[in-house]
Amino acid sequence: MAQHPMGDLRRTALHALHVELGARMVGFAGWDMPIQFAGILAEHAHVRGAGEGPCGAGLFDVSHMGQIRLSGEGADAALEALVPADIRALKDGRTRYTQFTTESGGIIDDLMVTRLGEDLVLVVNAARFDVDLAHLKGRLPGAVRIEVLDSLALLALQGPSAAEVLARHAGGVEGLSFMQTAEMDIAGVAARISRSGYTGEDGFEFAVPADEAEGIARLLLAEPEVAPIGLGARDSLRMEAGLCLYGQDIDETTSPVEAGLAWSIQKRRRAEGGFPGADRILRELEQGTARTRVGLRPDGRAIARTGTPVLAGEERIGAVTSGGFGPSVGGPIAIAYVPPAHAAAGTAVSLDLRGRAEPARVVDLPFVPHRYHR
Amino acid sequence: MAATIRYTEDHEWVRVDGDIATVGITTHAQEQLGDIVFIELPDVGRTFAQKDEAGVIESVKAASELYAPVSGEIVETNAAIVDDPALVNRDPMGEGWFVKIRLADAGELDGLMDEAAYAAHAG
C-alpha cells in the first residue's frame, strides 16, 4: 500500500474534475493521475461493454502523454532515420505505431505517428518524454521544427459504444477507420481525433485545447454509456489486449522483433534498413531471436506479477514483464519473454511464485480478441 | 466477557472470544487494496508467531500479505473468501474474515490498538 510522494507532480487539465469525481489519485511518471474511480474491475467491464446498465464507453485522461509536432520540409524522411516504420509512405490522416530504436536495436520508446499534411504528430509515453525530446533535438536536422504541444489535453473514449457516443458531438467521426486521424470539431471545439487507443476496443483518442478539455469531458460523461476510467483499468485492458507497456514489456534492451512488434516494420524498411539498430533488427527478422514475448495463463488463480521467474522444469528460462488479473479473462494473465523453443502456444511452463512452482501454459496474444474498427 | 476488537499497524483486525481470535483486514485496508481477486490462506494446524506472514492477498493492483496479529495455531480458515475474494471487499469486518487462531499468549493483545487508536493510525 505504498503511496507515491505527492510533491512536484504535474496536473492535467482534468485534475480538478478527477478529484470532484472521487478518483483515487497516484503519482505516475511525474503526473498526479487517477488510478481508479468506481473500481478497476467495474471500470474494466464498463469499457468492454460488460458492465451493469448502459456502458461500453470509457473516458480516459491520457494528457500525461507527450504530444510533439514535427514540421518543415523533409520531416517524414528525417523521422524515418530514427524509427523502423515506413513514414514516407504514411498517407495524410493516417497513424502508424512505431518505436525509436537505439544503435544496438533496443527500444527508446514506442509511439504513434500521424501525418497531417506535411507535418507529423507524435504521441509518446510520459515517462520517456524528456528522453524522446532530447533524442529528437539531437538527431533531427535543423530544417525540421519540433513543437511540444503542451497546450493540448489528450483524452480517449474507448469501448463498443465509443463511436456512437462521440458521433453525437462530432458528426462524421463514425466514418473514421482504425488508425485514421482527422481534424474536426467536438461540440464546436477544434480537435485532432484518431480512431485508436490502447485497450483492444474500438475507440478514439482526441487532442483538444487544455482549457476546453473539462467542458468536453463533462459533455461526454453526461452520456449514459460513458464512465470515467483510471489508469488501473487502462493497464488491465492493455494487458488483455497483449499490448506492450514501455518500461515493463519493452525497454532499451528489448528489440522490436523480440517484443513481437515486427509487424510494425514495413517491407521497404526491411529491404533498405537505414534506422538505428538496423543491423540487429534485420538480422533478427531473418534468423530469429534468442527470446520472444508470449502470453501466459497460470493454471491456478495466484497472480504472477512483474519479475516473476518463468521456469521449464528447474531451469529459469525467462521472467514475467507484465502480470495481473484479467477481468474479462476471469483469471490471472501474464506477459513474459521466453526462448523460442518454449514459445509455442500450449507449451507447459511454471511460474516461481513465492518459492512455489505454479503450472502455467503459453497462449497466443492477445488474451482478449481486438475489436478495432477496420 | 464480551468480544473485544483490536487492530494492528498493518491493518488487520482481531476479534477475541475466549481463547479464539478471529482475524481479518480492516475496511480501510480493503479500500486501499481495491478489488481483491486472490487470497491464499494457511492450513489448519499451522502455528504462527506474532507478525509472521500468514496469508497472501492479491488485488487487481498489487499483492500484499496478511500478518498474524497474534501468536497461535490456526484452528479454522474461511473457505468462502478463497472462492469469492470480493467478499472481503463487501464485508471485511464480518463475513470476510480470514482465519481463526487459538491464542498462545493473550498478553499480546495489550500491544495492539483499540478502535480509537486505529482510527487515528489509519487517518
Short mmCIF file of C-alpha atoms in Angstrom, two decimals:
data_model
loop_
_atom_site.label_atom_id
_atom_site.label_comp_id
_atom_site.label_asym_id
_atom_site.label_seq_id
_atom_site.Cartn_x
_atom_site.Cartn_y
_atom_site.Cartn_z
CA MET A 1 0.00 0.00 0.00
CA ALA A 2 2.90 2.32 -0.71
CA GLN A 3 1.86 5.82 -1.59
CA HIS A 4 3.84 7.85 -4.06
CA PRO A 5 5.19 11.16 -2.86
CA MET A 6 2.82 13.91 -3.88
CA GLY A 7 5.35 16.72 -4.24
CA ASP A 8 6.12 18.22 -7.63
CA LEU A 9 3.61 16.10 -9.52
CA ARG A 10 2.22 17.71 -12.67
CA ARG A 11 -1.51 18.07 -13.11
CA THR A 12 -3.52 17.62 -16.28
CA ALA A 13 -6.33 19.95 -17.32
CA LEU A 14 -8.80 17.40 -15.92
CA HIS A 15 -7.20 17.14 -12.48
CA ALA A 16 -9.93 19.05 -10.63
CA LEU A 17 -12.61 17.01 -12.40
CA HIS A 18 -10.93 13.73 -11.39
CA VAL A 19 -10.88 14.84 -7.76
CA GLU A 20 -14.50 16.01 -7.98
CA LEU A 21 -15.48 12.59 -9.37
CA GLY A 22 -13.87 10.89 -6.37
CA ALA A 23 -10.85 9.41 -8.14
CA ARG A 24 -8.06 7.83 -6.17
CA MET A 25 -5.01 9.76 -7.36
CA VAL A 26 -1.47 8.38 -7.63
CA GLY A 27 1.87 9.60 -8.90
CA PHE A 28 2.55 8.19 -12.36
CA ALA A 29 5.54 9.22 -14.50
CA GLY A 30 5.68 12.57 -12.74
CA TRP A 31 1.94 13.26 -13.02
CA ASP A 32 -0.83 13.13 -10.42
CA MET A 33 -3.23 10.77 -12.20
CA PRO A 34 -6.45 8.90 -11.35
CA ILE A 35 -5.80 5.18 -10.82
CA GLN A 36 -9.46 4.38 -10.29
CA PHE A 37 -12.91 5.88 -9.92
CA ALA A 38 -15.63 3.26 -9.25
CA GLY A 39 -13.08 0.42 -9.02
CA ILE A 40 -10.79 -1.27 -11.51
CA LEU A 41 -12.97 -4.35 -12.14
CA ALA A 42 -16.14 -2.29 -12.70
CA GLU A 43 -14.31 0.20 -14.93
CA HIS A 44 -12.69 -2.58 -16.96
CA ALA A 45 -16.08 -4.26 -17.50
CA HIS A 46 -17.62 -0.90 -18.42
CA VAL A 47 -15.10 -0.34 -21.24
CA ARG A 48 -15.62 -3.87 -22.58
CA GLY A 49 -19.36 -3.25 -22.67
CA ALA A 50 -19.88 -5.88 -19.99
CA GLY A 51 -20.81 -3.61 -17.10
CA GLU A 52 -24.14 -3.06 -15.45
CA GLY A 53 -26.60 -0.66 -17.10
CA PRO A 54 -25.65 1.40 -20.17
CA CYS A 55 -21.93 1.01 -20.74
CA GLY A 56 -19.39 0.41 -23.46
CA ALA A 57 -17.65 3.78 -23.50
CA GLY A 58 -14.92 4.70 -21.03
CA LEU A 59 -13.38 8.16 -20.86
CA PHE A 60 -9.64 8.23 -20.14
CA ASP A 61 -7.42 11.20 -19.43
CA VAL A 62 -4.17 10.48 -21.26
CA SER A 63 -2.95 14.07 -21.20
CA HIS A 64 0.21 12.95 -19.42
CA MET A 65 1.41 11.50 -22.71
CA GLY A 66 3.68 13.74 -24.75
CA GLN A 67 2.43 15.31 -27.97
CA ILE A 68 5.04 16.62 -30.37
CA ARG A 69 4.56 18.16 -33.82
CA LEU A 70 7.30 17.95 -36.42
CA SER A 71 7.09 20.33 -39.36
CA GLY A 72 9.25 21.62 -42.16
CA GLU A 73 10.46 20.11 -45.36
CA GLY A 74 11.62 16.53 -45.13
CA ALA A 75 10.16 15.91 -41.68
CA ASP A 76 8.99 12.45 -42.76
CA ALA A 77 12.37 11.40 -44.16
CA ALA A 78 14.10 12.80 -41.07
CA LEU A 79 11.85 10.89 -38.67
CA GLU A 80 12.40 7.74 -40.72
CA ALA A 81 16.07 7.87 -39.77
CA LEU A 82 15.03 7.29 -36.13
CA VAL A 83 12.32 4.61 -36.44
CA PRO A 84 11.93 1.33 -38.36
CA ALA A 85 8.47 2.16 -39.76
CA ASP A 86 7.79 3.41 -43.27
CA ILE A 87 6.92 7.03 -42.51
CA ARG A 88 7.36 8.37 -46.03
CA ALA A 89 4.54 6.11 -47.25
CA LEU A 90 2.27 7.19 -44.40
CA LYS A 91 -0.75 8.80 -46.02
CA ASP A 92 -2.30 12.06 -44.92
CA GLY A 93 -4.60 11.47 -41.96
CA ARG A 94 -3.14 8.06 -41.17
CA THR A 95 -1.49 6.91 -37.96
CA ARG A 96 1.22 4.32 -37.51
CA TYR A 97 2.67 2.64 -34.41
CA THR A 98 6.47 2.55 -34.29
CA GLN A 99 9.49 2.73 -31.97
CA PHE A 100 12.51 4.99 -31.51
CA THR A 101 15.38 2.49 -31.59
CA THR A 102 18.91 2.60 -30.19
CA GLU A 103 22.04 1.90 -32.23
CA SER A 104 22.04 -1.57 -30.65
CA GLY A 105 18.44 -2.24 -31.67
CA GLY A 106 16.77 -1.64 -28.32
CA ILE A 107 13.67 0.47 -27.85
CA ILE A 108 13.99 4.04 -26.58
CA ASP A 109 10.21 4.46 -26.63
CA ASP A 110 7.18 3.34 -28.57
CA LEU A 111 4.99 5.95 -30.17
CA MET A 112 2.15 6.80 -32.53
CA VAL A 113 2.94 8.86 -35.62
CA THR A 114 0.20 10.66 -37.54
CA ARG A 115 0.66 12.55 -40.81
CA LEU A 116 -1.30 15.78 -41.14
CA GLY A 117 -0.31 17.22 -44.49
CA GLU A 118 3.45 17.82 -44.44
CA ASP A 119 3.52 17.66 -40.63
CA LEU A 120 3.83 14.69 -38.33
CA VAL A 121 2.28 14.48 -34.87
CA LEU A 122 3.91 12.10 -32.39
CA VAL A 123 2.33 10.78 -29.20
CA VAL A 124 4.94 9.39 -26.80
CA ASN A 125 5.00 7.95 -23.29
CA ALA A 126 5.03 10.35 -20.34
CA ALA A 127 7.90 8.54 -18.64
CA ARG A 128 10.06 8.85 -21.78
CA PHE A 129 9.08 12.32 -22.91
CA ASP A 130 12.30 14.06 -21.86
CA VAL A 131 14.44 11.29 -23.36
CA ASP A 132 12.45 11.36 -26.60
CA LEU A 133 12.63 15.13 -26.89
CA ALA A 134 16.40 15.17 -26.36
CA HIS A 135 16.72 12.35 -28.89
CA LEU A 136 14.72 14.29 -31.49
CA LYS A 137 16.59 17.54 -30.85
CA GLY A 138 19.93 15.78 -31.12
CA ARG A 139 19.15 13.78 -34.24
CA LEU A 140 16.73 15.73 -36.42
CA PRO A 141 18.17 18.20 -38.94
CA GLY A 142 17.71 21.91 -38.23
CA ALA A 143 15.19 22.28 -41.03
CA VAL A 144 12.69 20.20 -39.05
CA ARG A 145 10.86 22.22 -36.41
CA ILE A 146 9.97 20.46 -33.15
CA GLU A 147 6.95 21.83 -31.31
CA VAL A 148 5.81 20.45 -27.96
CA LEU A 149 2.01 20.56 -27.95
CA ASP A 150 1.67 21.12 -24.21
CA SER A 151 -1.35 23.38 -24.58
CA LEU A 152 -3.36 20.36 -25.74
CA ALA A 153 -5.06 17.84 -23.49
CA LEU A 154 -5.38 14.26 -24.74
CA LEU A 155 -8.48 12.20 -23.97
CA ALA A 156 -9.55 8.75 -25.05
CA LEU A 157 -13.04 7.33 -25.42
CA GLN A 158 -12.84 3.55 -25.66
CA GLY A 159 -15.34 0.74 -25.97
CA PRO A 160 -18.03 -0.67 -28.29
CA SER A 161 -20.28 2.39 -27.75
CA ALA A 162 -17.50 4.96 -28.28
CA ALA A 163 -18.28 5.72 -31.93
CA GLU A 164 -22.00 6.15 -31.34
CA VAL A 165 -21.43 8.40 -28.33
CA LEU A 166 -18.71 10.58 -29.87
CA ALA A 167 -20.71 10.96 -33.11
CA ARG A 168 -23.43 12.77 -31.12
CA HIS A 169 -20.95 15.62 -30.62
CA ALA A 170 -18.64 15.12 -33.59
CA GLY A 171 -20.74 14.13 -36.58
CA GLY A 172 -18.72 12.17 -39.12
CA VAL A 173 -16.35 10.64 -36.58
CA GLU A 174 -18.05 7.29 -37.13
CA GLY A 175 -16.66 7.33 -40.68
CA LEU A 176 -13.05 7.11 -39.49
CA SER A 177 -11.41 3.71 -39.65
CA PHE A 178 -8.83 2.25 -37.27
CA MET A 179 -5.62 4.34 -37.27
CA GLN A 180 -7.21 7.16 -39.25
CA THR A 181 -6.99 10.73 -37.93
CA ALA A 182 -8.98 13.85 -38.80
CA GLU A 183 -9.06 17.44 -37.62
CA MET A 184 -12.70 18.09 -36.79
CA ASP A 185 -14.84 19.72 -34.14
CA ILE A 186 -16.19 18.15 -30.97
CA ALA A 187 -19.13 20.30 -29.80
CA GLY A 188 -17.68 23.24 -31.70
CA VAL A 189 -14.16 22.84 -30.34
CA ALA A 190 -11.34 22.14 -32.80
CA ALA A 191 -9.91 18.69 -32.13
CA ARG A 192 -7.50 16.19 -33.63
CA ILE A 193 -9.37 12.88 -33.49
CA SER A 194 -7.78 9.46 -34.12
CA ARG A 195 -9.63 6.19 -34.23
CA SER A 196 -7.13 4.43 -32.00
CA GLY A 197 -6.47 3.61 -28.39
CA TYR A 198 -4.70 1.13 -26.20
CA THR A 199 -7.47 -1.07 -24.82
CA GLY A 200 -8.10 -3.52 -27.67
CA GLU A 201 -11.56 -1.99 -28.09
CA ASP A 202 -12.85 0.28 -30.82
CA GLY A 203 -12.41 3.89 -29.76
CA PHE A 204 -10.85 7.29 -30.24
CA GLU A 205 -8.09 9.45 -28.88
CA PHE A 206 -8.59 13.18 -29.28
CA ALA A 207 -6.47 16.22 -28.60
CA VAL A 208 -8.29 19.41 -27.62
CA PRO A 209 -7.13 22.74 -26.17
CA ALA A 210 -6.42 22.20 -22.47
CA ASP A 211 -8.84 24.95 -21.45
CA GLU A 212 -11.67 23.23 -23.34
CA ALA A 213 -10.90 19.72 -22.07
CA GLU A 214 -13.04 19.81 -18.93
CA GLY A 215 -16.09 21.04 -20.82
CA ILE A 216 -15.77 18.26 -23.36
CA ALA A 217 -15.14 15.66 -20.67
CA ARG A 218 -18.28 16.77 -18.81
CA LEU A 219 -20.30 16.65 -22.02
CA LEU A 220 -19.20 13.07 -22.70
CA LEU A 221 -19.61 11.96 -19.08
CA ALA A 222 -23.22 13.17 -19.24
CA GLU A 223 -23.91 10.50 -21.88
CA PRO A 224 -25.45 7.40 -20.27
CA GLU A 225 -22.89 5.00 -21.76
CA VAL A 226 -19.85 6.92 -20.51
CA ALA A 227 -17.95 6.48 -17.26
CA PRO A 228 -14.56 7.87 -16.20
CA ILE A 229 -11.81 5.23 -16.24
CA GLY A 230 -8.49 5.32 -14.41
CA LEU A 231 -5.00 4.05 -15.13
CA GLY A 232 -5.68 0.79 -13.28
CA ALA A 233 -8.26 -0.42 -15.80
CA ARG A 234 -6.20 1.04 -18.64
CA ASP A 235 -3.40 -1.33 -17.60
CA SER A 236 -5.62 -4.43 -17.29
CA LEU A 237 -7.28 -3.61 -20.64
CA ARG A 238 -3.98 -3.18 -22.49
CA MET A 239 -2.58 -6.34 -20.88
CA GLU A 240 -5.57 -8.39 -22.04
CA ALA A 241 -5.08 -6.81 -25.48
CA GLY A 242 -1.47 -8.08 -25.42
CA LEU A 243 -0.06 -4.59 -25.87
CA CYS A 244 3.37 -3.57 -24.59
CA LEU A 245 3.89 -1.14 -21.73
CA TYR A 246 7.14 0.77 -22.02
CA GLY A 247 9.46 0.16 -19.07
CA GLN A 248 7.89 -3.23 -18.39
CA ASP A 249 7.47 -5.20 -21.61
CA ILE A 250 9.91 -3.20 -23.71
CA ASP A 251 12.95 -1.10 -22.94
CA GLU A 252 16.40 -0.28 -24.30
CA THR A 253 17.45 -3.96 -24.06
CA THR A 254 14.49 -5.42 -25.99
CA SER A 255 14.30 -5.24 -29.76
CA PRO A 256 11.04 -4.77 -31.66
CA VAL A 257 11.46 -8.28 -33.09
CA GLU A 258 11.79 -9.93 -29.66
CA ALA A 259 8.78 -7.94 -28.48
CA GLY A 260 6.60 -9.31 -31.29
CA LEU A 261 6.42 -5.91 -32.97
CA ALA A 262 7.91 -6.96 -36.31
CA TRP A 263 4.50 -6.26 -37.90
CA SER A 264 5.23 -2.55 -37.36
CA ILE A 265 8.30 -2.70 -39.65
CA GLN A 266 7.12 -2.32 -43.24
CA LYS A 267 8.61 -4.03 -46.27
CA ARG A 268 10.62 -1.11 -47.64
CA ARG A 269 12.41 -0.53 -44.34
CA ARG A 270 13.23 -4.25 -44.08
CA ALA A 271 14.76 -4.05 -47.55
CA GLU A 272 16.58 -0.75 -47.12
CA GLY A 273 17.39 -0.54 -43.39
CA GLY A 274 18.69 2.89 -42.50
CA PHE A 275 17.36 3.17 -38.95
CA PRO A 276 19.21 2.87 -35.62
CA GLY A 277 19.88 -0.74 -34.72
CA ALA A 278 19.05 -1.97 -38.23
CA ASP A 279 21.95 -4.45 -38.12
CA ARG A 280 20.46 -6.34 -35.19
CA ILE A 281 16.81 -5.88 -36.11
CA LEU A 282 17.19 -7.01 -39.74
CA ARG A 283 19.34 -9.97 -38.64
CA GLU A 284 16.69 -10.98 -36.08
CA LEU A 285 13.94 -10.71 -38.70
CA GLU A 286 15.88 -13.16 -40.84
CA GLN A 287 17.42 -15.50 -38.27
CA GLY A 288 15.13 -15.23 -35.26
CA THR A 289 15.78 -14.08 -31.71
CA ALA A 290 17.08 -15.65 -28.53
CA ARG A 291 13.86 -14.81 -26.68
CA THR A 292 10.37 -13.82 -27.63
CA ARG A 293 7.37 -12.20 -25.96
CA VAL A 294 4.50 -14.55 -25.17
CA GLY A 295 1.28 -14.70 -23.20
CA LEU A 296 0.99 -16.99 -20.16
CA ARG A 297 -2.08 -18.33 -18.42
CA PRO A 298 -1.42 -19.71 -14.94
CA ASP A 299 -3.50 -22.83 -14.24
CA GLY A 300 -4.34 -21.64 -10.73
CA ARG A 301 -5.65 -18.35 -9.50
CA ALA A 302 -2.46 -16.91 -7.99
CA ILE A 303 -1.24 -13.82 -9.80
CA ALA A 304 2.23 -13.61 -11.34
CA ARG A 305 3.45 -10.02 -11.16
CA THR A 306 6.29 -8.30 -12.99
CA GLY A 307 9.61 -10.03 -12.33
CA THR A 308 8.17 -13.48 -11.58
CA PRO A 309 10.64 -16.10 -12.89
CA VAL A 310 9.38 -18.42 -15.64
CA LEU A 311 10.68 -21.98 -15.30
CA ALA A 312 10.98 -25.03 -17.55
CA GLY A 313 11.50 -27.83 -15.06
CA GLU A 314 14.10 -26.44 -12.67
CA GLU A 315 15.63 -24.08 -15.20
CA ARG A 316 14.82 -20.39 -15.24
CA ILE A 317 14.01 -19.53 -18.85
CA GLY A 318 12.60 -16.03 -18.53
CA ALA A 319 10.57 -13.60 -16.48
CA VAL A 320 7.15 -12.01 -16.41
CA THR A 321 7.22 -8.42 -17.67
CA SER A 322 3.54 -7.62 -17.09
CA GLY A 323 1.27 -9.72 -14.95
CA GLY A 324 -2.01 -9.33 -13.20
CA PHE A 325 -5.64 -10.25 -13.12
CA GLY A 326 -7.51 -10.20 -16.43
CA PRO A 327 -11.06 -9.17 -15.55
CA SER A 328 -12.52 -10.21 -18.92
CA VAL A 329 -10.45 -13.42 -18.93
CA GLY A 330 -11.63 -14.08 -15.39
CA GLY A 331 -8.25 -15.12 -14.06
CA PRO A 332 -4.57 -14.31 -13.93
CA ILE A 333 -2.69 -13.38 -17.10
CA ALA A 334 0.95 -12.58 -17.74
CA ILE A 335 3.25 -11.41 -20.48
CA ALA A 336 6.79 -12.83 -20.43
CA TYR A 337 9.92 -13.37 -22.51
CA VAL A 338 10.97 -16.99 -23.12
CA PRO A 339 13.30 -18.75 -25.59
CA PRO A 340 11.61 -19.64 -28.92
CA ALA A 341 11.79 -23.36 -28.03
CA HIS A 342 9.26 -22.65 -25.26
CA ALA A 343 7.19 -20.07 -27.11
CA ALA A 344 4.62 -22.20 -28.92
CA ALA A 345 1.04 -21.90 -27.69
CA GLY A 346 0.26 -24.79 -25.38
CA THR A 347 3.80 -25.18 -24.03
CA ALA A 348 3.80 -26.04 -20.32
CA VAL A 349 5.99 -23.87 -18.09
CA SER A 350 5.83 -22.92 -14.45
CA LEU A 351 5.96 -19.68 -12.52
CA ASP A 352 8.05 -19.27 -9.39
CA LEU A 353 5.52 -17.70 -7.06
CA ARG A 354 6.91 -17.11 -3.59
CA GLY A 355 9.15 -20.15 -3.94
CA ARG A 356 6.44 -22.44 -5.27
CA ALA A 357 6.34 -23.63 -8.89
CA GLU A 358 2.84 -22.90 -10.18
CA PRO A 359 1.96 -24.51 -13.54
CA ALA A 360 1.12 -22.24 -16.47
CA ARG A 361 0.90 -22.55 -20.21
CA VAL A 362 1.92 -20.39 -23.13
CA VAL A 363 -1.00 -18.87 -25.03
CA ASP A 364 -1.33 -16.71 -28.11
CA LEU A 365 -1.66 -12.96 -27.62
CA PRO A 366 -3.96 -11.13 -27.25
CA PHE A 367 -5.79 -12.71 -24.33
CA VAL A 368 -8.99 -10.96 -25.45
CA PRO A 369 -9.59 -10.50 -29.21
CA HIS A 370 -9.17 -6.96 -30.53
CA ARG A 371 -12.33 -5.23 -31.69
CA TYR A 372 -10.81 -2.44 -33.77
CA HIS A 373 -12.98 -0.82 -36.44
CA ARG A 374 -11.11 -1.68 -39.63
CA MET B 1 -16.65 -11.33 28.71
CA ALA B 2 -17.82 -9.57 25.54
CA ALA B 3 -15.74 -9.93 22.40
CA THR B 4 -13.17 -7.21 22.02
CA ILE B 5 -11.66 -5.95 18.78
CA ARG B 6 -8.05 -4.93 18.43
CA TYR B 7 -6.13 -3.62 15.41
CA THR B 8 -2.57 -3.87 14.11
CA GLU B 9 -0.47 -1.26 12.36
CA ASP B 10 -0.65 -3.47 9.26
CA HIS B 11 -4.45 -3.01 9.13
CA GLU B 12 -5.54 -6.40 10.46
CA TRP B 13 -8.33 -6.70 12.99
CA VAL B 14 -8.63 -9.33 15.74
CA ARG B 15 -11.89 -10.19 17.47
CA VAL B 16 -11.22 -12.23 20.58
CA ASP B 17 -13.76 -14.59 22.08
CA GLY B 18 -12.40 -16.78 24.84
CA ASP B 19 -9.06 -18.07 23.58
CA ILE B 20 -10.03 -17.86 19.90
CA ALA B 21 -9.05 -14.84 17.83
CA THR B 22 -10.86 -14.21 14.54
CA VAL B 23 -8.63 -12.26 12.15
CA GLY B 24 -9.38 -10.13 9.10
CA ILE B 25 -8.32 -6.96 7.33
CA THR B 26 -9.91 -3.62 8.06
CA THR B 27 -12.33 -1.60 5.96
CA HIS B 28 -9.52 0.88 5.43
CA ALA B 29 -7.21 -1.89 4.18
CA GLN B 30 -9.71 -3.28 1.67
CA GLU B 31 -10.41 0.24 0.40
CA GLN B 32 -6.70 0.82 -0.12
CA LEU B 33 -6.24 -2.54 -1.85
CA GLY B 34 -9.20 -2.14 -4.19
CA ASP B 35 -10.79 -5.15 -5.86
CA ILE B 36 -9.42 -8.30 -4.22
CA VAL B 37 -9.08 -11.18 -6.68
CA PHE B 38 -6.99 -13.86 -4.96
CA ILE B 39 -6.44 -14.99 -1.39
CA GLU B 40 -4.11 -17.65 -0.06
CA LEU B 41 -4.69 -18.91 3.48
CA PRO B 42 -2.56 -21.15 5.71
CA ASP B 43 -3.50 -24.75 6.52
CA VAL B 44 -5.41 -25.50 9.70
CA GLY B 45 -2.99 -26.73 12.36
CA ARG B 46 -0.11 -24.48 11.41
CA THR B 47 1.31 -22.25 14.11
CA PHE B 48 2.50 -18.69 13.70
CA ALA B 49 4.41 -16.23 15.81
CA GLN B 50 3.05 -12.71 16.01
CA LYS B 51 3.83 -10.74 12.80
CA ASP B 52 4.63 -13.88 10.77
CA GLU B 53 3.31 -13.86 7.23
CA ALA B 54 0.13 -15.95 7.38
CA GLY B 55 -1.51 -15.34 4.04
CA VAL B 56 -1.42 -13.56 0.70
CA ILE B 57 -3.95 -11.02 -0.55
CA GLU B 58 -3.88 -10.00 -4.20
CA SER B 59 -5.89 -7.12 -5.51
CA VAL B 60 -6.10 -6.07 -9.13
CA LYS B 61 -3.42 -3.51 -8.30
CA ALA B 62 -0.94 -5.26 -6.04
CA ALA B 63 -0.04 -8.15 -3.77
CA SER B 64 0.12 -7.76 -0.01
CA GLU B 65 0.47 -10.02 3.00
CA LEU B 66 -1.72 -10.97 5.92
CA TYR B 67 0.41 -10.93 9.07
CA ALA B 68 -0.57 -12.96 12.12
CA PRO B 69 -1.64 -10.29 14.61
CA VAL B 70 -1.14 -12.74 17.47
CA SER B 71 0.83 -15.94 18.02
CA GLY B 72 -1.01 -19.24 17.96
CA GLU B 73 -2.41 -22.15 16.00
CA ILE B 74 -4.77 -21.85 13.03
CA VAL B 75 -7.99 -23.63 14.03
CA GLU B 76 -10.20 -22.57 11.11
CA THR B 77 -9.90 -20.76 7.77
CA ASN B 78 -12.61 -19.02 5.74
CA ALA B 79 -13.06 -21.05 2.54
CA ALA B 80 -15.74 -18.59 1.39
CA ILE B 81 -13.19 -15.82 0.75
CA VAL B 82 -10.93 -18.17 -1.23
CA ASP B 83 -13.89 -18.98 -3.51
CA ASP B 84 -15.08 -15.38 -3.63
CA PRO B 85 -12.29 -12.94 -2.69
CA ALA B 86 -14.60 -9.95 -3.33
CA LEU B 87 -16.40 -10.97 -0.12
CA VAL B 88 -13.54 -9.25 1.70
CA ASN B 89 -14.34 -6.01 -0.17
CA ARG B 90 -18.03 -6.34 0.62
CA ASP B 91 -17.83 -7.28 4.30
CA PRO B 92 -14.26 -7.00 5.61
CA MET B 93 -15.18 -6.89 9.28
CA GLY B 94 -17.77 -9.69 9.12
CA GLU B 95 -18.21 -12.46 6.51
CA GLY B 96 -14.84 -11.52 5.01
CA TRP B 97 -12.80 -12.81 7.96
CA PHE B 98 -9.61 -14.76 7.13
CA VAL B 99 -8.59 -17.18 9.90
CA LYS B 100 -9.28 -18.17 13.49
CA ILE B 101 -6.25 -18.55 15.75
CA ARG B 102 -6.08 -20.22 19.16
CA LEU B 103 -4.20 -17.63 21.23
CA ALA B 104 -0.80 -18.70 22.51
CA ASP B 105 -0.33 -15.54 24.57
CA ALA B 106 -3.33 -13.37 25.41
CA GLY B 107 -0.90 -10.75 26.69
CA GLU B 108 -0.01 -9.87 23.07
CA LEU B 109 -3.42 -8.26 22.72
CA ASP B 110 -2.34 -5.47 25.06
CA GLY B 111 0.17 -4.37 22.45
CA LEU B 112 -2.48 -3.91 19.77
CA MET B 113 -4.55 -0.79 19.11
CA ASP B 114 -8.11 -0.19 20.21
CA GLU B 115 -10.64 1.29 17.80
CA ALA B 116 -9.84 4.93 18.60
CA ALA B 117 -6.10 4.41 18.28
CA TYR B 118 -6.55 2.56 14.99
CA ALA B 119 -8.85 5.25 13.59
CA ALA B 120 -6.10 7.77 14.31
CA HIS B 121 -3.46 5.46 12.76
CA ALA B 122 -5.46 4.82 9.58
CA GLY B 123 -6.18 8.52 9.27
#
